[in-house]
Amino acid sequence: MKNTRWFVLPVSLLVVLLMPAMAGAQSAFDGTWKFDIKTAKFPEKPDVILLQDGMYHCKTCVPPIDVKADGQDQKVSGNPYSDTMSIKVVDDRTIEEIDKKNGKTVVTSKTWISADGNTMTSEFTDSSATNADPVTGKGEATRVAKGPAGSHAISGSWRLAKVDTLSDNAMTITYKVSGDSLSMSSPTGQTYTAKLDGTEVPYKGDPGTTSVSVKKVDKNTMEETDKRDGKVTSVSRITVSADGKTMNVKKDDKLRGMSSEISAAKQ
C-alpha cells in the first residue's frame, strides 16, 4: 500500500539450521491465511507532517515529501509507487491527496482532523501495488505532538491507533511448500517461489520490492527478507502455532525504522 502503508500490509510478508526433506508431510505454512486486523500491533514511531505556507511536508516518509499544497500534480522522486502527488486543502481540518504513476491515478485519500484536534482519520483507495482490484481502507491515528503555530490542523506527529476497515484482498496470503521451495501468492497479484535456504529470487507484482529470500528456521518458523534494488527494505519473522491454526508475523521495516505485528487464521 503506498507511502502511508500502515504496516503495509502490502502485501507480501514474509539461520537455516537444517533442511529436512518435506516429502510425504504437509508443511505448517501450507494453505491460505487471513489476517485479523484486531490483532495488529502498530509501530510506536510516529509520522511527522507539516502543512504550512502552501507547502505539504511528510518528514518521516521515505523518501521525504515536500510539495505545493495547491491541488495540482507535483513531481515526486524516489518513490517506486508514484511519480506525482497532489495535495488539496479542503478546509482547515481536511485535505485530499491523489497520487499518480505514469499519468495513472494509483492512490486517492481523504484525511480529516477531529474537532478536538487529537484524532486523524483517513479513507483511501490504493492500486499502486496491485494487479487486481484496489485496496481500500479506513483508519485512525492519535496525535503525539502539535504542529507549529499557524499551521494546518493536520500538522504534527501522529501514531497509527487503529484500522477500522481494510478490504479482503489485502488481508489474505497463500503459501505452498514443495520439496525445499516455498511459493507465495496474494489476491493483489504478488508472487514468488523461493528455496528455503535464503537464496535470493525475483519478487513479482510490487514496484517497491524487487527480490526476496526466505530462510527456514524450524518446522514452524521462517524469515523473509525483502529488498529493493539490492537494499533490504524489511525483514519478517513468520511463525505458525503448534496446532497449525494461527500464524504470527513480526515485521521490521528497515526503511522507516518501524516494527509491527499481526496474526492470521488458517482458512
PDB file of C-alpha atoms in Angstrom:
ATOM      1  CA  MET A   1       0.000   0.000   0.000  1.00  0.00           C
ATOM      2  CA  LYS A   2       1.685   3.335  -0.619  1.00  0.00           C
ATOM      3  CA  ASN A   3       3.940   5.595   1.430  1.00  0.00           C
ATOM      4  CA  THR A   4       1.322   5.671   4.178  1.00  0.00           C
ATOM      5  CA  ARG A   5       1.097   1.910   4.164  1.00  0.00           C
ATOM      6  CA  TRP A   6       0.021   1.002   7.507  1.00  0.00           C
ATOM      7  CA  PHE A   7       2.099  -1.870   8.173  1.00  0.00           C
ATOM      8  CA  VAL A   8       1.967  -2.359   4.617  1.00  0.00           C
ATOM      9  CA  LEU A   9       0.362  -4.994   4.613  1.00  0.00           C
ATOM     10  CA  PRO A  10       1.156  -4.696   1.402  1.00  0.00           C
ATOM     11  CA  VAL A  11       1.038  -7.006   0.528  1.00  0.00           C
ATOM     12  CA  SER A  12       3.977  -9.564   0.888  1.00  0.00           C
ATOM     13  CA  LEU A  13       5.023 -10.943   4.208  1.00  0.00           C
ATOM     14  CA  LEU A  14       7.439 -12.840   4.804  1.00  0.00           C
ATOM     15  CA  VAL A  15      19.784 -19.296  10.178  1.00  0.00           C
ATOM     16  CA  VAL A  16      18.942 -22.135   8.185  1.00  0.00           C
ATOM     17  CA  LEU A  17      19.685 -24.798  10.798  1.00  0.00           C
ATOM     18  CA  LEU A  18      18.973 -27.892   8.710  1.00  0.00           C
ATOM     19  CA  MET A  19      16.852 -28.551   5.648  1.00  0.00           C
ATOM     20  CA  PRO A  20      14.957 -31.797   6.157  1.00  0.00           C
ATOM     21  CA  ALA A  21      13.110 -33.272   3.203  1.00  0.00           C
ATOM     22  CA  MET A  22       9.450 -32.248   3.076  1.00  0.00           C
ATOM     23  CA  ALA A  23       8.238 -35.224   1.044  1.00  0.00           C
ATOM     24  CA  GLY A  24       5.288 -37.071   2.496  1.00  0.00           C
ATOM     25  CA  ALA A  25       4.418 -34.385   5.052  1.00  0.00           C
ATOM     26  CA  GLN A  26       2.465 -31.162   4.698  1.00  0.00           C
ATOM     27  CA  SER A  27       4.290 -28.029   5.757  1.00  0.00           C
ATOM     28  CA  ALA A  28       2.879 -25.988   8.638  1.00  0.00           C
ATOM     29  CA  PHE A  29       2.830 -22.983   6.281  1.00  0.00           C
ATOM     30  CA  ASP A  30       0.692 -24.605   3.573  1.00  0.00           C
ATOM     31  CA  GLY A  31      -2.700 -23.020   2.989  1.00  0.00           C
ATOM     32  CA  THR A  32      -4.466 -19.680   2.780  1.00  0.00           C
ATOM     33  CA  TRP A  33      -4.229 -17.368   5.773  1.00  0.00           C
ATOM     34  CA  LYS A  34      -6.454 -14.408   6.636  1.00  0.00           C
ATOM     35  CA  PHE A  35      -5.073 -11.646   8.816  1.00  0.00           C
ATOM     36  CA  ASP A  36      -7.090 -10.299  11.733  1.00  0.00           C
ATOM     37  CA  ILE A  37      -6.701  -6.539  11.907  1.00  0.00           C
ATOM     38  CA  LYS A  38      -7.819  -6.610  15.543  1.00  0.00           C
ATOM     39  CA  THR A  39      -4.572  -8.402  16.455  1.00  0.00           C
ATOM     40  CA  ALA A  40      -2.350  -5.772  14.858  1.00  0.00           C
ATOM     41  CA  LYS A  41       0.327  -4.046  16.907  1.00  0.00           C
ATOM     42  CA  PHE A  42       1.192  -0.821  15.129  1.00  0.00           C
ATOM     43  CA  PRO A  43       4.538   0.989  15.068  1.00  0.00           C
ATOM     44  CA  GLU A  44       5.341   3.164  18.076  1.00  0.00           C
ATOM     45  CA  LYS A  45       7.306   5.622  15.961  1.00  0.00           C
ATOM     46  CA  PRO A  46       5.033   8.477  14.833  1.00  0.00           C
ATOM     47  CA  ASP A  47       4.643  10.060  11.407  1.00  0.00           C
ATOM     48  CA  VAL A  48       5.545  13.755  11.214  1.00  0.00           C
ATOM     49  CA  ILE A  49       3.543  16.031   8.903  1.00  0.00           C
ATOM     50  CA  LEU A  50       3.652  19.767   8.284  1.00  0.00           C
ATOM     51  CA  LEU A  51       1.209  21.770   6.161  1.00  0.00           C
ATOM     52  CA  GLN A  52       2.024  25.449   6.265  1.00  0.00           C
ATOM     53  CA  ASP A  53       2.541  28.400   3.923  1.00  0.00           C
ATOM     54  CA  GLY A  54       1.113  26.484   0.981  1.00  0.00           C
ATOM     55  CA  MET A  55       3.554  23.568   1.324  1.00  0.00           C
ATOM     56  CA  TYR A  56       2.961  19.977   2.439  1.00  0.00           C
ATOM     57  CA  HIS A  57       5.832  18.089   4.078  1.00  0.00           C
ATOM     58  CA  CYS A  58       5.929  14.457   5.203  1.00  0.00           C
ATOM     59  CA  LYS A  59       9.145  14.379   7.162  1.00  0.00           C
ATOM     60  CA  THR A  60       9.065  10.659   8.011  1.00  0.00           C
ATOM     61  CA  CYS A  61       8.049   9.390   4.580  1.00  0.00           C
ATOM     62  CA  VAL A  62      10.749   7.502   2.668  1.00  0.00           C
ATOM     63  CA  PRO A  63      11.818   9.422   0.729  1.00  0.00           C
ATOM     64  CA  PRO A  64      10.617  12.651   2.446  1.00  0.00           C
ATOM     65  CA  ILE A  65       7.850  14.569   0.652  1.00  0.00           C
ATOM     66  CA  ASP A  66       7.906  18.337   0.017  1.00  0.00           C
ATOM     67  CA  VAL A  67       5.238  19.545  -2.429  1.00  0.00           C
ATOM     68  CA  LYS A  68       2.997  22.536  -3.004  1.00  0.00           C
ATOM     69  CA  ALA A  69      -0.450  22.057  -1.488  1.00  0.00           C
ATOM     70  CA  ASP A  70      -2.278  23.655  -4.425  1.00  0.00           C
ATOM     71  CA  GLY A  71      -4.329  20.689  -5.666  1.00  0.00           C
ATOM     72  CA  GLN A  72      -2.118  20.289  -8.750  1.00  0.00           C
ATOM     73  CA  ASP A  73       0.094  17.337  -9.681  1.00  0.00           C
ATOM     74  CA  GLN A  74       3.563  17.871  -8.249  1.00  0.00           C
ATOM     75  CA  LYS A  75       6.546  15.735  -9.220  1.00  0.00           C
ATOM     76  CA  VAL A  76       7.981  13.423  -6.562  1.00  0.00           C
ATOM     77  CA  SER A  77      11.087  11.304  -6.951  1.00  0.00           C
ATOM     78  CA  GLY A  78      12.453   8.184  -5.353  1.00  0.00           C
ATOM     79  CA  ASN A  79       9.049   6.616  -4.714  1.00  0.00           C
ATOM     80  CA  PRO A  80       8.530   3.360  -6.660  1.00  0.00           C
ATOM     81  CA  TYR A  81       4.749   3.610  -6.315  1.00  0.00           C
ATOM     82  CA  SER A  82       4.110   7.111  -7.693  1.00  0.00           C
ATOM     83  CA  ASP A  83       5.792   9.939  -9.582  1.00  0.00           C
ATOM     84  CA  THR A  84       3.339  12.773  -8.907  1.00  0.00           C
ATOM     85  CA  MET A  85       1.272  13.827  -5.897  1.00  0.00           C
ATOM     86  CA  SER A  86      -1.406  16.450  -5.447  1.00  0.00           C
ATOM     87  CA  ILE A  87      -2.469  17.801  -2.061  1.00  0.00           C
ATOM     88  CA  LYS A  88      -5.721  19.783  -1.925  1.00  0.00           C
ATOM     89  CA  VAL A  89      -6.654  21.728   1.196  1.00  0.00           C
ATOM     90  CA  VAL A  90     -10.426  21.270   1.533  1.00  0.00           C
ATOM     91  CA  ASP A  91     -10.796  23.262   4.753  1.00  0.00           C
ATOM     92  CA  ASP A  92      -8.871  23.990   7.930  1.00  0.00           C
ATOM     93  CA  ARG A  93      -9.219  20.362   9.105  1.00  0.00           C
ATOM     94  CA  THR A  94      -9.366  18.373   5.848  1.00  0.00           C
ATOM     95  CA  ILE A  95      -7.095  17.531   2.912  1.00  0.00           C
ATOM     96  CA  GLU A  96      -7.375  15.300  -0.148  1.00  0.00           C
ATOM     97  CA  GLU A  97      -4.490  13.512  -1.868  1.00  0.00           C
ATOM     98  CA  ILE A  98      -4.119  11.995  -5.332  1.00  0.00           C
ATOM     99  CA  ASP A  99      -1.013  10.033  -6.335  1.00  0.00           C
ATOM    100  CA  LYS A 100      -0.263   9.058  -9.920  1.00  0.00           C
ATOM    101  CA  LYS A 101       2.222   6.826 -11.718  1.00  0.00           C
ATOM    102  CA  ASN A 102       2.879   7.460 -15.410  1.00  0.00           C
ATOM    103  CA  GLY A 103      -0.241   9.625 -15.516  1.00  0.00           C
ATOM    104  CA  LYS A 104      -2.499   6.965 -13.980  1.00  0.00           C
ATOM    105  CA  THR A 105      -4.161   7.559 -10.609  1.00  0.00           C
ATOM    106  CA  VAL A 106      -2.938   4.939  -8.153  1.00  0.00           C
ATOM    107  CA  VAL A 107      -3.975   6.404  -4.791  1.00  0.00           C
ATOM    108  CA  THR A 108      -6.799   8.651  -3.625  1.00  0.00           C
ATOM    109  CA  SER A 109      -7.284   9.581   0.005  1.00  0.00           C
ATOM    110  CA  LYS A 110      -9.196  11.957   2.234  1.00  0.00           C
ATOM    111  CA  THR A 111      -7.825  12.861   5.663  1.00  0.00           C
ATOM    112  CA  TRP A 112      -9.525  14.931   8.326  1.00  0.00           C
ATOM    113  CA  ILE A 113      -8.866  16.017  11.894  1.00  0.00           C
ATOM    114  CA  SER A 114     -11.392  15.725  14.715  1.00  0.00           C
ATOM    115  CA  ALA A 115     -12.884  18.843  16.332  1.00  0.00           C
ATOM    116  CA  ASP A 116     -10.632  18.461  19.369  1.00  0.00           C
ATOM    117  CA  GLY A 117      -7.577  18.152  17.093  1.00  0.00           C
ATOM    118  CA  ASN A 118      -6.378  14.870  18.576  1.00  0.00           C
ATOM    119  CA  THR A 119      -7.586  12.261  16.045  1.00  0.00           C
ATOM    120  CA  MET A 120      -6.705  11.970  12.370  1.00  0.00           C
ATOM    121  CA  THR A 121      -8.960   9.798  10.186  1.00  0.00           C
ATOM    122  CA  SER A 122      -8.053   8.676   6.666  1.00  0.00           C
ATOM    123  CA  GLU A 123     -10.009   6.865   3.967  1.00  0.00           C
ATOM    124  CA  PHE A 124      -8.098   5.605   0.935  1.00  0.00           C
ATOM    125  CA  THR A 125      -8.207   3.635  -2.296  1.00  0.00           C
ATOM    126  CA  ASP A 126      -4.838   2.223  -3.351  1.00  0.00           C
ATOM    127  CA  SER A 127      -3.925   0.399  -6.556  1.00  0.00           C
ATOM    128  CA  SER A 128      -0.212   1.274  -6.506  1.00  0.00           C
ATOM    129  CA  ALA A 129       0.848  -2.318  -5.782  1.00  0.00           C
ATOM    130  CA  THR A 130      -1.998  -4.435  -7.070  1.00  0.00           C
ATOM    131  CA  ASN A 131      -2.694  -6.165 -10.357  1.00  0.00           C
ATOM    132  CA  ALA A 132      -6.355  -6.661  -9.468  1.00  0.00           C
ATOM    133  CA  ASP A 133      -8.947  -4.652  -7.538  1.00  0.00           C
ATOM    134  CA  PRO A 134      -7.613  -1.725  -5.494  1.00  0.00           C
ATOM    135  CA  VAL A 135      -7.090  -1.981  -1.763  1.00  0.00           C
ATOM    136  CA  THR A 136      -9.495   0.194   0.227  1.00  0.00           C
ATOM    137  CA  GLY A 137      -9.476   1.092   3.887  1.00  0.00           C
ATOM    138  CA  LYS A 138     -10.094   3.499   6.727  1.00  0.00           C
ATOM    139  CA  GLY A 139      -8.042   4.109   9.852  1.00  0.00           C
ATOM    140  CA  GLU A 140      -7.251   6.489  12.663  1.00  0.00           C
ATOM    141  CA  ALA A 141      -4.108   7.990  14.136  1.00  0.00           C
ATOM    142  CA  THR A 142      -3.667   9.706  17.502  1.00  0.00           C
ATOM    143  CA  ARG A 143      -1.838  12.974  17.946  1.00  0.00           C
ATOM    144  CA  VAL A 144       1.537  12.727  19.688  1.00  0.00           C
ATOM    145  CA  ALA A 145       2.660  16.337  19.204  1.00  0.00           C
ATOM    146  CA  LYS A 146       1.169  19.554  17.840  1.00  0.00           C
ATOM    147  CA  GLY A 147       2.371  21.348  14.745  1.00  0.00           C
ATOM    148  CA  PRO A 148       3.806  24.869  14.841  1.00  0.00           C
ATOM    149  CA  ALA A 149       1.590  27.892  15.401  1.00  0.00           C
ATOM    150  CA  GLY A 150      -0.304  28.933  12.287  1.00  0.00           C
ATOM    151  CA  SER A 151      -0.002  25.534  10.559  1.00  0.00           C
ATOM    152  CA  HIS A 152      -2.895  23.426   9.267  1.00  0.00           C
ATOM    153  CA  ALA A 153      -4.584  21.111  11.790  1.00  0.00           C
ATOM    154  CA  ILE A 154      -3.037  18.066  10.111  1.00  0.00           C
ATOM    155  CA  SER A 155       0.421  19.254  11.136  1.00  0.00           C
ATOM    156  CA  GLY A 156       2.230  17.480  13.958  1.00  0.00           C
ATOM    157  CA  SER A 157       3.262  13.981  14.975  1.00  0.00           C
ATOM    158  CA  TRP A 158       0.756  11.117  14.633  1.00  0.00           C
ATOM    159  CA  ARG A 159       0.801   7.470  15.719  1.00  0.00           C
ATOM    160  CA  LEU A 160      -1.425   4.918  13.989  1.00  0.00           C
ATOM    161  CA  ALA A 161      -4.051   3.779  16.512  1.00  0.00           C
ATOM    162  CA  LYS A 162      -6.421   1.508  14.620  1.00  0.00           C
ATOM    163  CA  VAL A 163      -7.592   0.338  11.223  1.00  0.00           C
ATOM    164  CA  ASP A 164     -11.371   0.364  11.036  1.00  0.00           C
ATOM    165  CA  THR A 165     -11.665  -1.358   7.670  1.00  0.00           C
ATOM    166  CA  LEU A 166      -9.348  -2.951   5.115  1.00  0.00           C
ATOM    167  CA  SER A 167     -10.533  -4.767   2.014  1.00  0.00           C
ATOM    168  CA  ASP A 168     -10.280  -8.563   1.952  1.00  0.00           C
ATOM    169  CA  ASN A 169      -7.798  -8.568  -0.946  1.00  0.00           C
ATOM    170  CA  ALA A 170      -5.219  -7.013   1.386  1.00  0.00           C
ATOM    171  CA  MET A 171      -5.909  -9.473   4.188  1.00  0.00           C
ATOM    172  CA  THR A 172      -5.117 -12.901   2.729  1.00  0.00           C
ATOM    173  CA  ILE A 173      -1.983 -14.725   1.612  1.00  0.00           C
ATOM    174  CA  THR A 174      -1.371 -18.264   0.365  1.00  0.00           C
ATOM    175  CA  TYR A 175       1.744 -20.382   0.947  1.00  0.00           C
ATOM    176  CA  LYS A 176       2.667 -23.716  -0.604  1.00  0.00           C
ATOM    177  CA  VAL A 177       5.791 -25.719   0.216  1.00  0.00           C
ATOM    178  CA  SER A 178       7.007 -28.200  -2.384  1.00  0.00           C
ATOM    179  CA  GLY A 179      10.233 -30.012  -1.676  1.00  0.00           C
ATOM    180  CA  ASP A 180      12.690 -27.372  -0.483  1.00  0.00           C
ATOM    181  CA  SER A 181      10.836 -24.421  -2.058  1.00  0.00           C
ATOM    182  CA  LEU A 182       8.110 -22.065  -0.850  1.00  0.00           C
ATOM    183  CA  SER A 183       5.595 -20.369  -3.145  1.00  0.00           C
ATOM    184  CA  MET A 184       3.638 -17.278  -2.086  1.00  0.00           C
ATOM    185  CA  SER A 185       0.665 -15.629  -3.772  1.00  0.00           C
ATOM    186  CA  SER A 186      -1.804 -12.922  -2.824  1.00  0.00           C
ATOM    187  CA  PRO A 187      -5.115 -11.637  -4.280  1.00  0.00           C
ATOM    188  CA  THR A 188      -3.436  -8.346  -5.233  1.00  0.00           C
ATOM    189  CA  GLY A 189      -1.052 -10.167  -7.592  1.00  0.00           C
ATOM    190  CA  GLN A 190       2.202 -10.521  -5.636  1.00  0.00           C
ATOM    191  CA  THR A 191       4.017 -13.825  -6.134  1.00  0.00           C
ATOM    192  CA  TYR A 192       7.351 -15.545  -5.632  1.00  0.00           C
ATOM    193  CA  THR A 193       8.846 -19.012  -5.434  1.00  0.00           C
ATOM    194  CA  ALA A 194      11.995 -19.297  -3.333  1.00  0.00           C
ATOM    195  CA  LYS A 195      14.130 -22.042  -1.879  1.00  0.00           C
ATOM    196  CA  LEU A 196      14.002 -22.173   1.919  1.00  0.00           C
ATOM    197  CA  ASP A 197      17.767 -21.735   2.171  1.00  0.00           C
ATOM    198  CA  GLY A 198      17.973 -17.947   1.839  1.00  0.00           C
ATOM    199  CA  THR A 199      18.581 -17.880  -1.916  1.00  0.00           C
ATOM    200  CA  GLU A 200      17.504 -14.533  -3.381  1.00  0.00           C
ATOM    201  CA  VAL A 201      14.867 -14.681  -6.137  1.00  0.00           C
ATOM    202  CA  PRO A 202      12.708 -12.148  -8.023  1.00  0.00           C
ATOM    203  CA  TYR A 203       9.618 -10.782  -6.293  1.00  0.00           C
ATOM    204  CA  LYS A 204       6.784 -10.152  -8.744  1.00  0.00           C
ATOM    205  CA  GLY A 205       3.870  -7.722  -8.597  1.00  0.00           C
ATOM    206  CA  ASP A 206       5.112  -4.990  -6.250  1.00  0.00           C
ATOM    207  CA  PRO A 207       7.059  -1.975  -7.581  1.00  0.00           C
ATOM    208  CA  GLY A 208       8.635  -1.467  -4.170  1.00  0.00           C
ATOM    209  CA  THR A 209      10.048  -4.986  -3.819  1.00  0.00           C
ATOM    210  CA  THR A 210      12.351  -6.421  -6.465  1.00  0.00           C
ATOM    211  CA  SER A 211      13.737  -9.523  -4.745  1.00  0.00           C
ATOM    212  CA  VAL A 212      13.092 -11.777  -1.758  1.00  0.00           C
ATOM    213  CA  SER A 213      14.797 -14.554   0.175  1.00  0.00           C
ATOM    214  CA  VAL A 214      13.304 -16.979   2.680  1.00  0.00           C
ATOM    215  CA  LYS A 215      15.088 -18.996   5.356  1.00  0.00           C
ATOM    216  CA  LYS A 216      13.559 -21.867   7.263  1.00  0.00           C
ATOM    217  CA  VAL A 217      14.394 -21.576  10.961  1.00  0.00           C
ATOM    218  CA  ASP A 218      12.471 -24.629  12.145  1.00  0.00           C
ATOM    219  CA  LYS A 219       9.369 -26.550  11.092  1.00  0.00           C
ATOM    220  CA  ASN A 220       7.057 -23.744  12.243  1.00  0.00           C
ATOM    221  CA  THR A 221       9.218 -20.659  11.660  1.00  0.00           C
ATOM    222  CA  MET A 222      10.693 -18.886   8.659  1.00  0.00           C
ATOM    223  CA  GLU A 223      12.265 -15.499   7.980  1.00  0.00           C
ATOM    224  CA  GLU A 224      11.595 -13.448   4.868  1.00  0.00           C
ATOM    225  CA  THR A 225      13.892 -10.647   3.692  1.00  0.00           C
ATOM    226  CA  ASP A 226      12.583  -8.208   1.073  1.00  0.00           C
ATOM    227  CA  LYS A 227      14.871  -6.000  -0.999  1.00  0.00           C
ATOM    228  CA  ARG A 228      14.543  -3.138  -3.455  1.00  0.00           C
ATOM    229  CA  ASP A 229      17.385  -2.901  -5.945  1.00  0.00           C
ATOM    230  CA  GLY A 230      19.711  -4.762  -3.592  1.00  0.00           C
ATOM    231  CA  LYS A 231      18.804  -2.811  -0.428  1.00  0.00           C
ATOM    232  CA  VAL A 232      16.938  -4.533   2.402  1.00  0.00           C
ATOM    233  CA  THR A 233      13.530  -2.918   2.923  1.00  0.00           C
ATOM    234  CA  SER A 234      12.037  -5.274   5.505  1.00  0.00           C
ATOM    235  CA  VAL A 235      12.603  -8.476   7.450  1.00  0.00           C
ATOM    236  CA  SER A 236       9.634 -10.542   8.611  1.00  0.00           C
ATOM    237  CA  ARG A 237       9.621 -13.468  11.036  1.00  0.00           C
ATOM    238  CA  ILE A 238       6.673 -15.782  10.365  1.00  0.00           C
ATOM    239  CA  THR A 239       5.671 -18.362  12.967  1.00  0.00           C
ATOM    240  CA  VAL A 240       2.861 -20.920  12.819  1.00  0.00           C
ATOM    241  CA  SER A 241       1.348 -22.064  16.113  1.00  0.00           C
ATOM    242  CA  ALA A 242       1.832 -25.644  17.345  1.00  0.00           C
ATOM    243  CA  ASP A 243      -1.768 -26.530  16.442  1.00  0.00           C
ATOM    244  CA  GLY A 244      -1.312 -25.114  12.931  1.00  0.00           C
ATOM    245  CA  LYS A 245      -4.342 -22.832  13.176  1.00  0.00           C
ATOM    246  CA  THR A 246      -2.749 -19.405  13.532  1.00  0.00           C
ATOM    247  CA  MET A 247       0.237 -17.598  12.086  1.00  0.00           C
ATOM    248  CA  ASN A 248       2.066 -14.638  13.631  1.00  0.00           C
ATOM    249  CA  VAL A 249       4.037 -12.144  11.541  1.00  0.00           C
ATOM    250  CA  LYS A 250       6.533  -9.715  13.064  1.00  0.00           C
ATOM    251  CA  LYS A 251       7.792  -7.194  10.522  1.00  0.00           C
ATOM    252  CA  ASP A 252      10.806  -4.926  10.851  1.00  0.00           C
ATOM    253  CA  ASP A 253      10.568  -2.035   8.369  1.00  0.00           C
ATOM    254  CA  LYS A 254      14.216  -1.208   7.696  1.00  0.00           C
ATOM    255  CA  LEU A 255      13.495   1.898   5.605  1.00  0.00           C
ATOM    256  CA  ARG A 256      11.402   3.707   8.192  1.00  0.00           C
ATOM    257  CA  GLY A 257      12.863   2.173  11.335  1.00  0.00           C
ATOM    258  CA  MET A 258       9.489   0.809  12.447  1.00  0.00           C
ATOM    259  CA  SER A 259       8.191  -2.566  13.572  1.00  0.00           C
ATOM    260  CA  SER A 260       4.704  -4.059  13.529  1.00  0.00           C
ATOM    261  CA  GLU A 261       2.992  -7.341  14.270  1.00  0.00           C
ATOM    262  CA  ILE A 262      -0.204  -9.127  13.193  1.00  0.00           C
ATOM    263  CA  SER A 263      -1.749 -12.599  13.370  1.00  0.00           C
ATOM    264  CA  ALA A 264      -3.663 -14.636  10.787  1.00  0.00           C
ATOM    265  CA  ALA A 265      -6.027 -17.611  10.922  1.00  0.00           C
ATOM    266  CA  LYS A 266      -5.822 -20.576   8.580  1.00  0.00           C
ATOM    267  CA  GLN A 267      -8.788 -20.732   6.235  1.00  0.00           C
TER     268      GLN A 267
END
